[in-house]
mmCIF file of C-alpha atoms in Angstrom:
data_model
loop_
_atom_site.group_PDB
_atom_site.id
_atom_site.type_symbol
_atom_site.label_atom_id
_atom_site.label_comp_id
_atom_site.label_asym_id
_atom_site.label_seq_id
_atom_site.Cartn_x
_atom_site.Cartn_y
_atom_site.Cartn_z
ATOM 1 C CA MET A 1 -117.110 146.319 31.612
ATOM 2 C CA ILE A 2 -117.719 142.878 30.061
ATOM 3 C CA GLU A 3 -115.972 141.269 33.089
ATOM 4 C CA ILE A 4 -118.353 143.065 35.481
ATOM 5 C CA ILE A 5 -121.422 141.924 33.548
ATOM 6 C CA VAL A 6 -120.106 138.291 33.548
ATOM 7 C CA ALA A 7 -119.385 138.481 37.254
ATOM 8 C CA ARG A 8 -122.935 139.764 37.908
ATOM 9 C CA LYS A 9 -124.430 136.945 35.862
ATOM 10 C CA VAL A 10 -122.346 134.344 37.683
ATOM 11 C CA LEU A 11 -123.391 135.844 41.033
ATOM 12 C CA LEU A 12 -127.019 135.890 39.957
ATOM 13 C CA ILE A 13 -126.797 132.258 38.812
ATOM 14 C CA GLY A 14 -125.254 131.265 42.132
ATOM 15 C CA VAL A 15 -127.895 133.064 44.190
ATOM 16 C CA SER A 16 -130.623 131.524 42.013
ATOM 17 C CA ILE A 17 -129.215 128.027 42.610
ATOM 18 C CA LEU A 18 -129.093 128.619 46.372
ATOM 19 C CA ILE A 19 -132.693 129.887 46.387
ATOM 20 C CA LEU A 20 -133.883 126.935 44.258
ATOM 21 C CA ASN A 21 -132.035 124.556 46.558
ATOM 22 C CA TRP A 22 -133.656 126.129 49.606
ATOM 23 C CA VAL A 23 -137.110 125.974 47.989
ATOM 24 C CA TRP A 24 -136.593 122.397 46.991
ATOM 25 C CA ARG A 25 -135.534 121.375 50.514
ATOM 26 C CA ALA A 26 -138.488 123.230 51.957
ATOM 27 C CA VAL A 27 -140.968 121.674 49.627
ATOM 28 C CA ASN A 28 -139.449 118.228 50.211
ATOM 29 C CA TRP A 29 -139.656 118.767 53.998
ATOM 30 C CA VAL A 30 -143.198 120.023 54.234
ATOM 31 C CA TRP A 31 -144.806 117.898 51.504
ATOM 32 C CA LEU A 32 -142.888 115.477 49.292
ATOM 33 C CA ARG A 33 -141.097 113.502 52.008
ATOM 34 C CA PRO A 34 -144.226 113.208 54.251
ATOM 35 C CA LYS A 35 -146.365 112.021 51.335
ATOM 36 C CA ARG A 36 -143.652 109.532 50.307
ATOM 37 C CA LEU A 37 -143.530 108.178 53.887
ATOM 38 C CA GLU A 38 -147.256 107.962 54.040
ATOM 39 C CA LYS A 39 -147.288 105.858 50.913
ATOM 40 C CA TYR A 40 -144.654 103.494 52.318
ATOM 41 C CA LEU A 41 -146.509 103.105 55.615
ATOM 42 C CA LYS A 42 -149.813 102.267 53.888
ATOM 43 C CA LYS A 43 -148.071 99.723 51.668
ATOM 44 C CA GLN A 44 -146.949 97.999 54.908
ATOM 45 C CA GLY A 45 -150.485 97.829 56.161
ATOM 46 C CA PHE A 46 -150.476 100.879 58.506
ATOM 47 C CA SER A 47 -153.468 103.234 58.571
ATOM 48 C CA GLY A 48 -153.846 106.822 59.601
ATOM 49 C CA ASN A 49 -155.002 110.297 58.590
ATOM 50 C CA SER A 50 -153.794 111.666 55.298
ATOM 51 C CA TYR A 51 -150.920 114.106 55.819
ATOM 52 C CA ARG A 52 -151.957 117.745 56.164
ATOM 53 C CA ILE A 53 -149.302 120.231 55.177
ATOM 54 C CA LEU A 54 -146.840 121.269 57.931
ATOM 55 C CA MET A 55 -149.188 120.718 60.944
ATOM 56 C CA GLY A 56 -150.193 117.079 60.306
ATOM 57 C CA ASP A 57 -152.448 115.973 63.182
ATOM 58 C CA MET A 58 -151.142 118.481 65.679
ATOM 59 C CA ARG A 59 -154.038 120.891 65.637
ATOM 60 C CA GLU A 60 -156.615 118.122 66.219
ATOM 61 C CA SER A 61 -154.395 116.497 68.796
ATOM 62 C CA ASN A 62 -153.987 119.718 70.750
ATOM 63 C CA GLN A 63 -157.740 120.377 70.684
ATOM 64 C CA MET A 64 -158.407 116.888 72.046
ATOM 65 C CA ASP A 65 -155.813 117.390 74.723
ATOM 66 C CA GLN A 66 -157.413 120.599 75.891
ATOM 67 C CA VAL A 67 -160.818 119.013 76.149
ATOM 68 C CA ALA A 68 -159.604 115.810 77.809
ATOM 69 C CA HIS A 69 -157.357 117.546 80.304
ATOM 70 C CA SER A 70 -160.186 119.806 81.432
ATOM 71 C CA LEU A 71 -162.269 116.866 82.654
ATOM 72 C CA PRO A 72 -161.628 114.556 85.675
ATOM 73 C CA LEU A 73 -161.878 110.767 85.579
ATOM 74 C CA PRO A 74 -163.645 108.276 87.726
ATOM 75 C CA LEU A 75 -161.119 106.290 89.799
ATOM 76 C CA THR A 76 -161.693 103.045 87.889
ATOM 77 C CA ALA A 77 -161.804 104.579 84.387
ATOM 78 C CA ASP A 78 -159.287 103.905 81.687
ATOM 79 C CA PHE A 79 -156.782 106.809 81.832
ATOM 80 C CA LEU A 80 -155.553 106.593 78.242
ATOM 81 C CA PRO A 81 -158.455 108.606 76.750
ATOM 82 C CA ARG A 82 -157.595 111.448 79.105
ATOM 83 C CA MET A 83 -153.759 111.311 78.977
ATOM 84 C CA MET A 84 -153.414 110.581 75.210
ATOM 85 C CA PRO A 85 -156.786 111.223 73.729
ATOM 86 C CA PHE A 86 -155.626 111.531 70.100
ATOM 87 C CA LEU A 87 -153.659 108.279 70.255
ATOM 88 C CA HIS A 88 -156.678 106.561 71.727
ATOM 89 C CA HIS A 89 -158.907 108.080 69.024
ATOM 90 C CA THR A 90 -156.474 106.956 66.301
ATOM 91 C CA VAL A 91 -156.305 103.317 67.551
ATOM 92 C CA LEU A 92 -160.111 103.143 67.756
ATOM 93 C CA ASN A 93 -160.499 104.471 64.193
ATOM 94 C CA HIS A 94 -157.544 102.915 62.426
ATOM 95 C CA GLY A 95 -156.738 99.766 64.352
ATOM 96 C CA LYS A 96 -153.568 98.607 66.094
ATOM 97 C CA LYS A 97 -151.334 99.185 63.049
ATOM 98 C CA CYS A 98 -151.632 102.872 62.732
ATOM 99 C CA PHE A 99 -149.696 106.176 62.669
ATOM 100 C CA THR A 100 -150.229 109.828 63.464
ATOM 101 C CA TRP A 101 -148.568 113.025 62.176
ATOM 102 C CA TYR A 102 -146.517 115.333 64.419
ATOM 103 C CA GLY A 103 -145.950 118.113 61.976
ATOM 104 C CA PRO A 104 -144.421 116.653 58.792
ATOM 105 C CA TYR A 105 -143.196 113.538 60.663
ATOM 106 C CA PRO A 106 -145.136 110.285 61.015
ATOM 107 C CA ASN A 107 -145.319 108.663 64.459
ATOM 108 C CA VAL A 108 -145.877 104.899 64.213
ATOM 109 C CA ILE A 109 -147.973 103.381 67.034
ATOM 110 C CA VAL A 110 -146.367 100.226 68.406
ATOM 111 C CA MET A 111 -148.622 97.930 70.406
ATOM 112 C CA ASP A 112 -147.160 94.498 69.913
ATOM 113 C CA PRO A 113 -144.957 93.524 72.945
ATOM 114 C CA GLU A 114 -142.439 91.603 70.864
ATOM 115 C CA THR A 115 -141.988 94.420 68.352
ATOM 116 C CA LEU A 116 -141.611 96.804 71.191
ATOM 117 C CA ARG A 117 -138.955 94.614 72.739
ATOM 118 C CA GLU A 118 -136.949 94.729 69.584
ATOM 119 C CA ILE A 119 -137.213 98.476 69.281
ATOM 120 C CA MET A 120 -136.164 99.025 72.881
ATOM 121 C CA SER A 121 -133.228 96.656 72.672
ATOM 122 C CA ARG A 122 -131.811 97.953 69.413
ATOM 123 C CA HIS A 123 -131.413 101.635 70.165
ATOM 124 C CA GLU A 124 -128.712 102.035 67.461
ATOM 125 C CA LEU A 125 -131.343 101.323 64.812
ATOM 126 C CA PHE A 126 -134.171 103.148 66.588
ATOM 127 C CA PRO A 127 -132.610 106.279 68.080
ATOM 128 C CA LYS A 128 -134.524 108.697 70.279
ATOM 129 C CA PRO A 129 -136.141 111.463 68.190
ATOM 130 C CA LYS A 130 -134.493 114.881 68.015
ATOM 131 C CA ILE A 131 -136.655 117.407 69.803
ATOM 132 C CA GLY A 132 -135.776 120.270 67.497
ATOM 133 C CA SER A 133 -133.168 122.903 66.799
ATOM 134 C CA HIS A 134 -133.427 124.222 70.354
ATOM 135 C CA ASN A 135 -133.272 120.889 72.202
ATOM 136 C CA HIS A 136 -129.619 121.297 73.258
ATOM 137 C CA VAL A 137 -130.473 124.478 75.199
ATOM 138 C CA PHE A 138 -132.918 122.845 77.601
ATOM 139 C CA LEU A 139 -132.393 119.069 77.460
ATOM 140 C CA SER A 140 -128.715 118.447 76.767
ATOM 141 C CA GLY A 141 -127.394 115.411 78.581
ATOM 142 C CA LEU A 142 -127.916 111.667 78.816
ATOM 143 C CA LEU A 143 -131.598 112.093 77.919
ATOM 144 C CA ASN A 144 -130.918 113.016 74.345
ATOM 145 C CA HIS A 145 -127.380 111.806 73.634
ATOM 146 C CA GLU A 146 -126.868 109.145 70.987
ATOM 147 C CA GLY A 147 -124.172 106.721 69.782
ATOM 148 C CA PRO A 148 -120.657 106.857 71.344
ATOM 149 C CA ASN A 149 -121.540 110.025 73.185
ATOM 150 C CA TRP A 150 -124.430 108.328 74.968
ATOM 151 C CA SER A 151 -122.342 105.174 75.720
ATOM 152 C CA LYS A 152 -119.617 107.284 77.281
ATOM 153 C CA HIS A 153 -121.954 109.259 79.526
ATOM 154 C CA ARG A 154 -124.004 106.223 80.531
ATOM 155 C CA SER A 155 -120.833 104.238 81.494
ATOM 156 C CA ILE A 156 -119.648 107.159 83.668
ATOM 157 C CA LEU A 157 -123.010 107.517 85.454
ATOM 158 C CA ASN A 158 -123.987 103.813 85.789
ATOM 159 C CA PRO A 159 -121.862 103.045 88.909
ATOM 160 C CA ALA A 160 -123.528 105.862 90.920
ATOM 161 C CA PHE A 161 -127.008 104.317 90.350
ATOM 162 C CA ARG A 162 -126.164 100.696 91.170
ATOM 163 C CA ILE A 163 -128.239 99.474 94.126
ATOM 164 C CA ASP A 164 -125.159 98.680 96.339
ATOM 165 C CA ASN A 165 -123.947 102.229 95.934
ATOM 166 C CA LEU A 166 -127.326 103.774 96.470
ATOM 167 C CA LYS A 167 -127.615 101.983 99.826
ATOM 168 C CA SER A 168 -124.828 104.186 101.120
ATOM 169 C CA ILE A 169 -127.076 107.213 100.774
ATOM 170 C CA LEU A 170 -130.017 105.727 102.638
ATOM 171 C CA PRO A 171 -129.256 107.838 105.685
ATOM 172 C CA ALA A 172 -129.680 110.980 103.515
ATOM 173 C CA PHE A 173 -132.942 109.577 102.259
ATOM 174 C CA SER A 174 -134.051 108.813 105.795
ATOM 175 C CA SER A 175 -133.238 112.311 106.964
ATOM 176 C CA SER A 176 -135.383 113.830 104.228
ATOM 177 C CA CYS A 177 -138.277 111.559 105.089
ATOM 178 C CA LYS A 178 -137.910 112.355 108.769
ATOM 179 C CA ASP A 179 -138.135 116.063 108.152
ATOM 180 C CA MET A 180 -141.261 115.708 106.054
ATOM 181 C CA LEU A 181 -143.063 113.363 108.468
ATOM 182 C CA GLU A 182 -142.287 115.574 111.429
ATOM 183 C CA GLU A 183 -143.957 118.409 109.569
ATOM 184 C CA TRP A 184 -146.959 116.144 108.908
ATOM 185 C CA GLU A 185 -147.173 115.291 112.620
ATOM 186 C CA LYS A 186 -147.206 118.952 113.519
ATOM 187 C CA LEU A 187 -150.010 119.566 111.067
ATOM 188 C CA ALA A 188 -151.977 116.632 112.523
ATOM 189 C CA SER A 189 -151.123 117.326 116.144
ATOM 190 C CA ALA A 190 -154.353 119.157 117.049
ATOM 191 C CA LYS A 191 -156.953 116.641 115.823
ATOM 192 C CA GLY A 192 -154.747 113.671 115.011
ATOM 193 C CA THR A 193 -155.714 114.057 111.409
ATOM 194 C CA VAL A 194 -155.139 116.529 108.565
ATOM 195 C CA GLU A 195 -155.806 116.849 104.847
ATOM 196 C CA LEU A 196 -152.813 117.673 102.619
ATOM 197 C CA ASP A 197 -151.606 117.476 99.053
ATOM 198 C CA SER A 198 -149.134 114.556 99.202
ATOM 199 C CA TRP A 199 -147.992 115.186 95.597
ATOM 200 C CA THR A 200 -146.434 118.531 96.611
ATOM 201 C CA TYR A 201 -144.675 116.883 99.513
ATOM 202 C CA CYS A 202 -143.460 113.915 97.454
ATOM 203 C CA HIS A 203 -142.154 116.301 94.783
ATOM 204 C CA ASP A 204 -140.260 118.266 97.317
ATOM 205 C CA LEU A 205 -139.033 115.104 99.043
ATOM 206 C CA THR A 206 -137.455 113.819 95.840
ATOM 207 C CA ARG A 207 -135.687 117.164 95.366
ATOM 208 C CA ASN A 208 -134.435 117.123 98.974
ATOM 209 C CA MET A 209 -133.240 113.559 98.722
ATOM 210 C CA LEU A 210 -131.295 114.299 95.618
ATOM 211 C CA ALA A 211 -129.828 117.441 97.155
ATOM 212 C CA ARG A 212 -128.730 115.620 100.333
ATOM 213 C CA ALA A 213 -127.235 112.747 98.372
ATOM 214 C CA SER A 214 -125.384 115.029 95.986
ATOM 215 C CA PHE A 215 -124.330 117.924 98.227
ATOM 216 C CA GLY A 216 -124.320 116.490 101.737
ATOM 217 C CA ASP A 217 -124.470 119.214 104.436
ATOM 218 C CA SER A 218 -124.767 121.848 101.657
ATOM 219 C CA TYR A 219 -128.013 120.346 100.448
ATOM 220 C CA LYS A 220 -129.838 123.695 100.676
ATOM 221 C CA ASP A 221 -127.609 124.985 97.928
ATOM 222 C CA GLY A 222 -128.358 121.873 95.958
ATOM 223 C CA ILE A 223 -132.102 122.535 96.235
ATOM 224 C CA LYS A 224 -131.607 125.826 94.449
ATOM 225 C CA ILE A 225 -129.862 124.003 91.617
ATOM 226 C CA PHE A 226 -132.685 121.477 91.286
ATOM 227 C CA GLU A 227 -135.195 124.318 91.195
ATOM 228 C CA VAL A 228 -133.368 125.799 88.249
ATOM 229 C CA GLN A 229 -133.283 122.345 86.583
ATOM 230 C CA GLN A 230 -137.050 122.088 87.004
ATOM 231 C CA GLU A 231 -137.451 125.355 85.227
ATOM 232 C CA GLN A 232 -135.329 123.909 82.401
ATOM 233 C CA ILE A 233 -137.509 120.847 82.285
ATOM 234 C CA ASP A 234 -140.588 122.937 81.977
ATOM 235 C CA LEU A 235 -139.118 124.977 79.143
ATOM 236 C CA GLY A 236 -137.972 121.734 77.472
ATOM 237 C CA LEU A 237 -141.484 120.335 77.630
ATOM 238 C CA GLN A 238 -142.767 123.478 75.925
ATOM 239 C CA ALA A 239 -140.147 122.962 73.208
ATOM 240 C CA ILE A 240 -141.207 119.338 72.758
ATOM 241 C CA ARG A 241 -144.760 120.491 72.124
ATOM 242 C CA SER A 242 -143.676 122.908 69.408
ATOM 243 C CA VAL A 243 -144.117 122.330 65.670
ATOM 244 C CA TYR A 244 -140.526 121.165 65.376
ATOM 245 C CA ILE A 245 -141.255 117.814 66.976
ATOM 246 C CA PRO A 246 -140.238 114.911 64.787
ATOM 247 C CA GLY A 247 -142.334 112.374 66.726
ATOM 248 C CA SER A 248 -142.071 110.595 70.030
ATOM 249 C CA LYS A 249 -141.079 107.225 71.390
ATOM 250 C CA PRO A 250 -143.477 104.245 71.010
ATOM 251 C CA PRO A 251 -146.397 104.309 73.402
ATOM 252 C CA LYS A 252 -146.667 101.616 76.057
ATOM 253 C CA SER A 253 -148.571 98.540 75.119
ATOM 254 C CA GLY A 254 -150.026 98.018 78.610
ATOM 255 C CA GLY A 255 -153.571 98.462 79.860
ATOM 256 C CA ARG A 256 -155.103 95.878 77.517
ATOM 257 C CA PRO A 257 -157.162 92.817 78.561
ATOM 258 C CA CYS A 258 -155.251 90.621 76.171
ATOM 259 C CA LEU A 259 -152.098 91.280 78.105
ATOM 260 C CA TRP A 260 -153.375 91.519 81.654
ATOM 261 C CA GLY A 261 -156.685 89.807 81.758
ATOM 262 C CA ASP A 262 -160.280 91.016 82.237
ATOM 263 C CA ASP A 263 -159.360 92.612 85.581
ATOM 264 C CA VAL A 264 -156.881 95.008 83.991
ATOM 265 C CA LYS A 265 -158.664 98.149 85.218
ATOM 266 C CA GLN A 266 -158.920 96.902 88.791
ATOM 267 C CA PHE A 267 -156.516 98.132 91.465
ATOM 268 C CA LYS A 268 -154.722 94.876 92.264
ATOM 269 C CA PRO A 269 -151.181 95.460 93.620
ATOM 270 C CA GLU A 270 -151.034 91.735 94.425
ATOM 271 C CA ARG A 271 -150.665 90.993 90.773
ATOM 272 C CA PHE A 272 -147.050 92.140 91.203
ATOM 273 C CA VAL A 273 -146.327 90.010 94.234
ATOM 274 C CA ASN A 274 -143.927 87.824 92.233
ATOM 275 C CA GLY A 275 -142.423 90.719 90.278
ATOM 276 C CA VAL A 276 -143.248 92.504 87.129
ATOM 277 C CA ALA A 277 -141.986 89.735 84.856
ATOM 278 C CA SER A 278 -144.349 87.291 86.384
ATOM 279 C CA ALA A 279 -147.282 89.692 86.237
ATOM 280 C CA THR A 280 -146.668 90.385 82.557
ATOM 281 C CA LYS A 281 -145.892 86.733 81.728
ATOM 282 C CA GLY A 282 -142.530 87.855 80.322
ATOM 283 C CA ARG A 283 -144.109 90.219 77.739
ATOM 284 C CA LEU A 284 -142.965 93.810 77.395
ATOM 285 C CA SER A 285 -146.168 95.437 78.517
ATOM 286 C CA PHE A 286 -145.267 97.461 81.573
ATOM 287 C CA LEU A 287 -142.641 100.176 80.965
ATOM 288 C CA PRO A 288 -142.574 102.757 83.786
ATOM 289 C CA PHE A 289 -138.781 103.085 83.281
ATOM 290 C CA SER A 290 -138.628 102.126 79.567
ATOM 291 C CA SER A 291 -136.664 98.983 78.661
ATOM 292 C CA GLY A 292 -133.519 97.761 77.007
ATOM 293 C CA PRO A 293 -130.114 99.478 77.114
ATOM 294 C CA ARG A 294 -131.795 102.838 77.517
ATOM 295 C CA THR A 295 -133.741 101.871 80.612
ATOM 296 C CA CYS A 296 -134.069 104.938 82.887
ATOM 297 C CA ILE A 297 -130.813 105.264 84.800
ATOM 298 C CA GLY A 298 -132.770 106.504 87.802
ATOM 299 C CA GLN A 299 -134.886 103.339 88.202
ATOM 300 C CA ASN A 300 -133.089 101.977 91.293
ATOM 301 C CA PHE A 301 -132.997 105.427 92.857
ATOM 302 C CA SER A 302 -136.761 105.865 92.293
ATOM 303 C CA MET A 303 -137.730 102.444 93.656
ATOM 304 C CA LEU A 304 -135.492 102.747 96.703
ATOM 305 C CA GLN A 305 -136.954 106.133 97.503
ATOM 306 C CA ALA A 306 -140.510 104.919 97.012
ATOM 307 C CA LYS A 307 -140.056 101.888 99.256
ATOM 308 C CA LEU A 308 -138.408 103.932 101.990
ATOM 309 C CA PHE A 309 -141.095 106.558 101.777
ATOM 310 C CA VAL A 310 -143.968 104.086 102.053
ATOM 311 C CA ALA A 311 -142.308 102.271 104.937
ATOM 312 C CA LYS A 312 -141.699 105.447 106.869
ATOM 313 C CA VAL A 313 -145.238 106.778 106.292
ATOM 314 C CA LEU A 314 -146.875 103.513 107.414
ATOM 315 C CA GLN A 315 -144.846 103.579 110.657
ATOM 316 C CA ARG A 316 -146.546 106.811 111.680
ATOM 317 C CA PHE A 317 -149.725 107.297 109.709
ATOM 318 C CA SER A 318 -152.665 105.828 107.926
ATOM 319 C CA ALA A 319 -154.054 107.509 104.866
ATOM 320 C CA GLU A 320 -157.092 107.619 102.641
ATOM 321 C CA LEU A 321 -158.159 109.662 99.631
ATOM 322 C CA SER A 322 -159.744 112.933 100.499
ATOM 323 C CA PRO A 323 -163.278 113.708 99.179
ATOM 324 C CA SER A 324 -161.613 116.758 97.514
ATOM 325 C CA TYR A 325 -159.274 114.552 95.460
ATOM 326 C CA THR A 326 -159.813 114.937 91.719
ATOM 327 C CA HIS A 327 -158.565 112.000 89.672
ATOM 328 C CA ALA A 328 -156.780 113.625 86.752
ATOM 329 C CA PRO A 329 -153.563 111.912 85.614
ATOM 330 C CA PHE A 330 -151.557 114.244 83.373
ATOM 331 C CA PRO A 331 -148.716 113.393 80.987
ATOM 332 C CA ALA A 332 -145.476 115.374 81.113
ATOM 333 C CA ALA A 333 -141.891 114.234 81.634
ATOM 334 C CA THR A 334 -143.643 111.709 84.008
ATOM 335 C CA THR A 335 -147.270 111.182 84.796
ATOM 336 C CA PHE A 336 -148.443 113.321 87.651
ATOM 337 C CA PRO A 337 -151.786 114.262 89.303
ATOM 338 C CA GLN A 338 -152.928 117.423 87.562
ATOM 339 C CA HIS A 339 -154.794 118.751 90.573
ATOM 340 C CA GLY A 340 -152.661 117.224 93.277
ATOM 341 C CA ALA A 341 -153.039 114.071 95.359
ATOM 342 C CA HIS A 342 -155.095 115.126 98.334
ATOM 343 C CA LEU A 343 -155.053 112.665 101.276
ATOM 344 C CA ILE A 344 -156.446 112.609 104.756
ATOM 345 C CA ILE A 345 -153.724 111.322 107.050
ATOM 346 C CA ARG A 346 -154.177 110.110 110.583
ATOM 347 C CA LYS A 347 -151.597 109.385 113.230
ATOM 348 C CA ALA A 348 -151.026 105.618 113.454
ATOM 349 C CA ASN A 349 -151.467 105.547 117.220
ATOM 350 C CA LEU A 350 -155.173 106.173 116.686
ATOM 351 C CA TYR A 351 -155.383 102.598 115.337
ATOM 352 C CA CYS A 352 -155.188 99.478 117.530
ATOM 353 C CA SER A 353 -152.515 97.685 115.572
ATOM 354 C CA SER A 354 -150.025 98.022 112.728
ATOM 355 C CA GLU A 355 -152.093 95.585 110.707
ATOM 356 C CA SER A 356 -155.098 97.901 110.829
ATOM 357 C CA VAL A 357 -152.912 100.684 109.630
ATOM 358 C CA VAL A 358 -151.806 98.746 106.584
ATOM 359 C CA HIS A 359 -155.383 97.706 105.930
ATOM 360 C CA ALA A 360 -156.597 101.265 106.138
ATOM 361 C CA VAL A 361 -154.063 102.406 103.564
#
């Protein structure tokens, strides 16, 4: 009888210790650790909202997102207040050395190009954030691997994305472009002009190019696979926006007059005539594909596709923005036009020369 009582007491003590340990870890996660980090950040000169238990700034951020994403922008307006309204609000109110709260995790805003260069080049010290307990379900792969696992996968995939190897699949790219442009010509055949949503076509073009390059003559089967992957991406983005987010990567430092000059908001493609490095004066202020060892592996693929697409389109058409176009850049896995990219296209033979076609575009 005494042994049973002792066993029960030992069991009760063990359970109590487990419960206390769980309570301590929970309290530390939702309150003690965030407040400790907040204290450290403020000692280092960073400013931001005081931590609010569990949610941090997420409620306010989501509210600002909903309002900002419901409104279009003038073509020449700064896109940051629409795409990342809470970040823009934080910088205006707390200065360039600031932080926000994604749940119980602080997200430090990095705006100095040299600091950003160090972060991007030393990925072993600044790993990508974990997306949550369910990230491996939707986004497992090179995107969220770290350490030796990332190095192994990257070294395996790198050769396939070298420019000399990508040139071998240009015929597949060209075939996909040809199919799309022939469809455009049919649509414009009656009047020589037609309005269409170019974003939808470009999205499908990328999918078709990838499918042809990966599956050859069986590319239609590949398209089905990429459609499933798109569903996974959509689910992954929903996961990223959940309360389990431990932050996100540093925002880009571009779009500021001190980096680009007073004409920063003007559409001036000629600023890149001598390359991005020349346009940015060697500073890390333009990061469409990130930077450092973890530069997007698909950079060469994307640039090759874009150049081929533009060249093919200009051979057959001129284009201008449709009056129905609504300027509404939207942040997701990449930036995309929230309401599409509506263009009016015209057959190029309606113009007297190729130079006028280029000028019209």
